[in-house]
Amino acid sequence: MSTRYSTQLQSSAILSITVSSSSSLDSTPREENSHNAAVSESSPSSLLMRLAMRVSRARWFIFLRRVFHYQNGSRSDLGTNPFNSITWMISELIALLVQITVITFTLALSKNERPIWPVRFWITGYNVGCLLNLMLLYGRYRQLDISQGNGFGDIEQEQRGREDHTRCSHLMNRCRTSLELFFAIWFVIGNVWVFDSRFGSFHYAPNLHVLCITLLAWNALCYSFPFLLFLLLCCVVPLISSFLGYNMNMGSSEKGASEAQISNLPSWKYKVIGDTSDSANDPECCICLAKYKDKEEVRKLLCSHSFHLKCVDQWLRIISCCPLCKQDLPN
């Protein structure tokens, strides 16, 4: 009786093990299929995440962030002017040469056209402005080349060179402001002459009319660049970051800086000059928000922003970019 009962128990156990194993084998493909389906469903979000990471680490996006910080940051932490970089100057040079070439070719091609408004005079004045802007660009390049030069020899020559550099920078800024004012006034005059609905100027001078509209559209895009940049970095980027859960403003660097990159940055010991009783205007480290004390080690990044050496070294080991303007360190 007991033997028969034990045999039944063994057979039922074997049957239960067989059923459970078969059910597990059947459930394994189902789990794999569900996992593959989940992966396939989450692939668009992962694709968007990778795309956002690539965009946040792109050079043009880092440059736009530097421009926005330079235009809207506090005067004490502006850093270097991003528009004085070699890449931007080359882009300006190409744009100016293309405009001068197209304007000269169109003026030579449309000698027989007789526009109602003096559109030819407007185009010629715009071309002269481009030539002046080209000369100003060369002056900016020469000024940048001189400012990046090493020491002048002795202290007197170095001080004289700094004074000449300051005088030239003031003169360049005045010339640039005057030229921007000229282009703004010329832009308004061109809109009045071209888009006057009382005359059909397109039938009398089609080539000049199309060229004027093209130049006006290019200037309108340039004037709206700060507003478009504000929409991109203050509206579009935060929405994408909150949707993906990835901060694009902090994703400029894939990893921290190496010890060799950090050690190549200049550093010195801070020295307090003059009366230290009034410390309201003393510089401070934006990482720890503490003012610099005498003989504290300070490190300066390539963007001209300075921090405590210990603070910024710890920051750069995590993210290899400036805490203020997000400019990456060179490799």
Coordinates of C-alpha atoms in Angstrom, one line a residue:
M1 CA 0.0 0.0 0.0
S2 CA 2.8 2.4 0.9
T3 CA 4.8 1.3 -2.2
R4 CA 1.9 2.1 -4.5
Y5 CA 1.3 5.5 -2.8
S6 CA 5.0 6.4 -3.2
T7 CA 4.9 5.4 -6.9
Q8 CA 2.0 7.6 -7.5
L9 CA 3.7 10.5 -5.8
Q10 CA 6.9 10.0 -7.9
S11 CA 4.8 9.9 -11.2
S12 CA 2.9 13.0 -10.2
A13 CA 6.1 14.8 -9.4
I14 CA 7.7 13.8 -12.7
L15 CA 4.6 15.0 -14.5
S16 CA 4.6 18.3 -12.7
I17 CA 8.3 18.8 -13.5
T18 CA 7.7 18.0 -17.1
V19 CA 4.8 20.4 -17.3
S20 CA 6.7 23.2 -15.5
S21 CA 9.7 22.7 -17.8
S22 CA 7.6 22.7 -20.9
S23 CA 5.8 25.9 -19.7
S24 CA 9.1 27.5 -19.0
L25 CA 10.4 26.6 -22.4
D26 CA 7.3 28.0 -23.9
S27 CA 7.5 31.1 -21.8
T28 CA 11.2 31.8 -22.8
P29 CA 10.4 32.7 -26.4
R30 CA 7.5 34.8 -25.3
E31 CA 9.7 36.7 -22.9
E32 CA 12.3 37.2 -25.6
N33 CA 9.7 38.4 -28.0
S34 CA 8.3 40.8 -25.5
H35 CA 11.8 42.0 -24.7
N36 CA 12.5 42.5 -28.4
A37 CA 9.2 44.3 -28.8
A38 CA 10.1 46.6 -25.8
V39 CA 13.5 47.3 -27.3
S40 CA 12.0 48.0 -30.7
E41 CA 9.4 50.3 -29.0
S42 CA 12.2 52.2 -27.1
S43 CA 14.5 52.5 -30.1
P44 CA 13.1 55.9 -31.2
S45 CA 13.7 57.4 -27.8
S46 CA 17.2 56.0 -27.7
L47 CA 17.8 57.3 -31.2
L48 CA 16.7 60.8 -30.1
M49 CA 18.9 60.6 -27.1
R50 CA 22.0 59.7 -29.2
L51 CA 21.0 62.5 -31.6
A52 CA 20.7 65.0 -28.7
M53 CA 24.1 63.9 -27.3
R54 CA 25.8 64.4 -30.7
V55 CA 24.2 67.9 -31.1
S56 CA 25.2 68.9 -27.6
R57 CA 28.8 67.9 -28.4
A58 CA 29.0 69.5 -31.8
R59 CA 31.3 72.5 -32.3
W60 CA 28.6 74.7 -33.8
F61 CA 26.3 74.1 -30.8
I62 CA 29.2 74.9 -28.3
F63 CA 30.0 78.1 -30.3
L64 CA 26.3 79.2 -30.2
R65 CA 26.3 78.8 -26.4
R66 CA 29.5 80.8 -26.2
V67 CA 27.9 83.6 -28.3
F68 CA 24.8 83.6 -26.2
H69 CA 26.8 83.8 -23.0
Y70 CA 29.0 86.6 -24.4
Q71 CA 25.9 88.6 -25.5
N72 CA 23.8 88.1 -22.3
G73 CA 26.4 87.4 -19.5
S74 CA 27.6 89.8 -16.9
R75 CA 30.4 92.1 -18.0
S76 CA 32.8 90.6 -15.5
D77 CA 32.5 87.1 -16.9
L78 CA 32.2 87.6 -20.6
G79 CA 35.5 85.9 -21.4
T80 CA 37.0 86.1 -24.9
N81 CA 34.9 87.3 -27.8
P82 CA 33.8 84.2 -29.8
F83 CA 33.5 86.4 -33.0
N84 CA 37.3 86.9 -32.9
S85 CA 38.0 83.2 -33.4
I86 CA 39.8 82.2 -36.6
T87 CA 36.9 79.9 -37.7
W88 CA 34.3 82.7 -37.4
M89 CA 36.6 85.2 -39.2
I90 CA 37.1 82.7 -42.1
S91 CA 33.3 82.3 -42.3
E92 CA 32.9 86.1 -42.4
L93 CA 35.6 86.3 -45.1
I94 CA 33.8 83.8 -47.3
A95 CA 30.5 85.5 -46.9
L96 CA 31.9 88.9 -47.8
L97 CA 33.8 87.6 -50.8
V98 CA 30.6 85.8 -52.1
Q99 CA 28.5 89.0 -51.6
I100 CA 31.1 91.2 -53.4
T101 CA 31.5 88.7 -56.3
V102 CA 27.7 88.3 -56.8
I103 CA 27.1 92.1 -56.6
T104 CA 29.9 92.9 -59.0
F105 CA 28.7 90.3 -61.5
T106 CA 25.1 91.4 -61.3
L107 CA 25.9 95.0 -61.8
A108 CA 28.0 94.2 -64.8
L109 CA 25.2 92.0 -66.2
S110 CA 22.4 94.5 -65.7
K111 CA 23.9 97.6 -67.5
N112 CA 20.8 98.0 -69.7
E113 CA 18.3 97.8 -66.9
R114 CA 16.5 101.1 -65.9
P115 CA 15.0 100.8 -62.4
I116 CA 12.5 103.4 -61.2
W117 CA 14.2 103.9 -57.8
P118 CA 18.0 104.3 -57.6
V119 CA 18.4 100.6 -56.8
R120 CA 21.8 100.5 -58.6
F121 CA 23.1 103.2 -56.3
W122 CA 21.8 101.2 -53.2
I123 CA 23.6 98.1 -54.4
T124 CA 26.8 100.0 -55.1
G125 CA 26.7 101.5 -51.6
Y126 CA 26.1 98.1 -50.1
N127 CA 29.1 96.8 -52.1
V128 CA 31.3 99.6 -50.7
G129 CA 30.1 98.7 -47.2
C130 CA 31.2 95.1 -47.8
L131 CA 34.6 96.3 -49.0
L132 CA 35.0 98.4 -45.8
N133 CA 33.9 95.5 -43.7
L134 CA 36.5 93.4 -45.4
M135 CA 39.2 95.9 -44.5
L136 CA 37.8 95.9 -40.9
L137 CA 38.0 92.2 -40.8
Y138 CA 41.7 92.3 -41.8
G139 CA 42.3 94.8 -39.1
R140 CA 40.6 92.6 -36.5
Y141 CA 42.8 89.7 -37.7
R142 CA 46.0 91.7 -37.4
Q143 CA 44.9 92.9 -33.9
L144 CA 44.2 89.4 -32.8
D145 CA 47.6 88.2 -34.2
I146 CA 49.4 91.0 -32.3
S147 CA 47.5 90.3 -29.0
Q148 CA 48.4 86.6 -29.2
G149 CA 52.1 87.3 -29.5
N150 CA 54.4 86.6 -26.7
G151 CA 56.4 89.2 -24.6
F152 CA 57.8 92.3 -26.1
G153 CA 61.2 92.2 -24.3
D154 CA 61.3 94.5 -21.4
I155 CA 58.5 96.1 -19.2
E156 CA 58.4 99.4 -21.0
Q157 CA 58.0 97.9 -24.4
E158 CA 55.3 95.6 -23.0
Q159 CA 53.4 98.5 -21.5
R160 CA 53.7 100.5 -24.7
G161 CA 52.4 97.6 -26.7
R162 CA 49.4 97.2 -24.4
E163 CA 48.6 100.9 -24.8
D164 CA 48.8 100.7 -28.5
H165 CA 46.7 97.5 -28.5
T166 CA 44.0 99.3 -26.3
R167 CA 44.1 102.3 -28.6
C168 CA 43.7 100.2 -31.7
S169 CA 40.9 98.2 -30.1
H170 CA 38.9 101.4 -29.3
L171 CA 39.4 102.6 -32.9
M172 CA 38.3 99.2 -34.3
N173 CA 35.2 99.3 -32.1
R174 CA 34.3 102.8 -33.3
C175 CA 34.7 101.8 -36.9
R176 CA 32.7 98.7 -36.4
T177 CA 29.9 100.6 -34.7
S178 CA 29.8 103.2 -37.5
L179 CA 29.7 100.5 -40.2
E180 CA 26.9 98.7 -38.4
L181 CA 24.9 102.0 -38.2
F182 CA 25.5 102.5 -41.9
F183 CA 24.2 99.0 -42.8
A184 CA 21.1 99.5 -40.5
I185 CA 20.2 102.8 -42.3
W186 CA 20.9 101.3 -45.7
F187 CA 18.7 98.3 -44.8
V188 CA 15.7 100.6 -44.1
I189 CA 16.3 102.6 -47.3
G190 CA 16.5 99.4 -49.4
N191 CA 13.2 98.1 -48.0
V192 CA 11.5 101.4 -48.9
W193 CA 12.8 101.5 -52.4
V194 CA 12.3 97.8 -53.2
F195 CA 9.0 97.1 -51.6
D196 CA 7.2 100.3 -52.7
S197 CA 3.9 99.1 -54.0
R198 CA 3.2 102.2 -56.2
F199 CA 5.7 101.1 -58.9
G200 CA 6.3 97.8 -60.4
S201 CA 10.1 98.0 -60.3
F202 CA 10.5 94.3 -61.0
H203 CA 9.5 94.7 -64.7
Y204 CA 12.0 97.4 -65.3
A205 CA 15.0 95.8 -63.5
P206 CA 14.5 92.1 -62.7
N207 CA 18.1 91.3 -62.0
L208 CA 18.7 94.3 -59.7
H209 CA 15.3 93.7 -58.0
V210 CA 16.1 90.1 -57.2
L211 CA 19.6 91.0 -56.0
C212 CA 18.2 93.6 -53.7
I213 CA 15.6 91.2 -52.2
T214 CA 18.3 88.6 -51.6
L215 CA 20.6 91.1 -49.9
L216 CA 17.7 92.4 -47.7
A217 CA 16.7 88.8 -46.8
W218 CA 20.3 88.1 -45.8
N219 CA 20.5 91.2 -43.6
A220 CA 17.2 90.4 -42.0
L221 CA 18.5 87.0 -41.1
C222 CA 21.6 88.5 -39.6
Y223 CA 19.6 91.0 -37.6
S224 CA 17.3 88.3 -36.3
F225 CA 20.2 86.1 -35.2
P226 CA 20.1 87.1 -31.5
F227 CA 16.4 86.5 -31.3
L228 CA 16.7 83.1 -33.1
L229 CA 19.5 82.2 -30.8
F230 CA 17.4 83.1 -27.7
L231 CA 14.6 80.9 -29.0
L232 CA 16.9 78.0 -29.6
L233 CA 18.8 78.0 -26.3
C234 CA 16.0 79.3 -24.0
C235 CA 13.0 77.6 -25.5
V236 CA 13.8 74.7 -27.8
V237 CA 16.8 73.2 -26.0
P238 CA 15.1 73.2 -22.5
L239 CA 12.0 71.5 -23.9
I240 CA 14.0 68.8 -25.6
S241 CA 16.1 68.3 -22.5
S242 CA 13.0 67.9 -20.3
F243 CA 11.4 65.6 -22.8
L244 CA 14.5 63.3 -23.1
G245 CA 15.8 63.7 -19.6
Y246 CA 19.2 64.7 -20.9
N247 CA 20.7 68.1 -20.1
M248 CA 22.1 69.3 -23.5
N249 CA 23.7 72.3 -21.9
M250 CA 26.0 70.1 -19.8
G251 CA 26.6 67.5 -22.5
S252 CA 29.4 69.3 -24.4
S253 CA 32.0 66.9 -23.0
E254 CA 31.9 63.2 -23.3
K255 CA 34.3 62.7 -20.4
G256 CA 36.5 64.5 -18.0
A257 CA 39.8 66.1 -18.9
S258 CA 43.1 64.2 -18.4
E259 CA 45.8 65.3 -16.0
A260 CA 48.0 66.4 -18.9
Q261 CA 45.2 68.7 -20.2
I262 CA 44.7 70.2 -16.8
S263 CA 48.4 70.6 -16.0
N264 CA 48.9 72.5 -19.3
L265 CA 46.5 75.3 -18.2
P266 CA 48.2 78.3 -16.6
S267 CA 48.1 78.8 -12.8
W268 CA 49.6 81.2 -10.3
K269 CA 49.3 82.3 -6.7
Y270 CA 46.8 85.1 -6.1
K271 CA 48.2 88.3 -4.6
V272 CA 46.2 90.9 -2.9
I273 CA 47.1 94.4 -3.9
G274 CA 46.3 97.5 -1.9
D275 CA 43.9 97.8 1.1
T276 CA 42.0 94.6 1.9
S277 CA 39.5 96.2 4.2
D278 CA 37.0 96.8 1.4
S279 CA 36.5 93.3 -0.1
A280 CA 33.2 94.0 -1.9
N281 CA 34.8 94.3 -5.3
D282 CA 37.3 91.5 -4.9
P283 CA 37.1 88.7 -7.5
E284 CA 35.6 85.4 -6.4
C285 CA 35.5 81.8 -7.6
C286 CA 32.1 81.0 -9.2
I287 CA 32.4 77.4 -8.2
C288 CA 32.7 77.7 -4.4
L289 CA 31.5 81.4 -4.4
A290 CA 34.4 82.3 -2.1
K291 CA 36.7 85.3 -2.7
Y292 CA 40.3 84.8 -3.5
K293 CA 42.7 85.1 -0.6
D294 CA 46.3 86.0 -0.6
K295 CA 48.6 83.2 -1.9
E296 CA 45.8 81.0 -3.0
E297 CA 46.4 79.0 -6.2
V298 CA 44.3 80.2 -9.1
R299 CA 43.9 78.5 -12.5
K300 CA 42.9 80.3 -15.7
L301 CA 41.1 78.5 -18.6
L302 CA 41.5 79.3 -22.3
C303 CA 38.3 81.3 -22.3
S304 CA 39.9 83.8 -19.8
H305 CA 37.8 82.6 -16.8
S306 CA 39.6 82.0 -13.6
F307 CA 38.8 79.8 -10.6
H308 CA 40.4 78.3 -7.6
L309 CA 42.9 75.6 -8.7
K310 CA 41.4 72.9 -6.5
C311 CA 37.8 73.8 -7.5
V312 CA 38.3 73.9 -11.2
D313 CA 40.6 70.8 -11.3
Q314 CA 37.9 68.8 -9.6
W315 CA 35.4 70.2 -12.1
L316 CA 37.5 69.4 -15.1
R317 CA 38.1 65.8 -14.0
I318 CA 34.3 65.3 -14.3
I319 CA 33.4 67.6 -17.3
S320 CA 36.2 69.0 -19.5
C321 CA 34.6 72.4 -20.2
C322 CA 34.4 75.8 -18.5
P323 CA 31.7 76.1 -15.8
L324 CA 30.6 79.5 -17.1
C325 CA 30.7 79.5 -20.9
K326 CA 30.9 75.7 -21.5
Q327 CA 33.9 76.0 -23.8
D328 CA 35.7 72.7 -24.2
L329 CA 39.4 72.2 -23.4
P330 CA 41.6 71.4 -26.4
N331 CA 42.6 67.8 -26.9

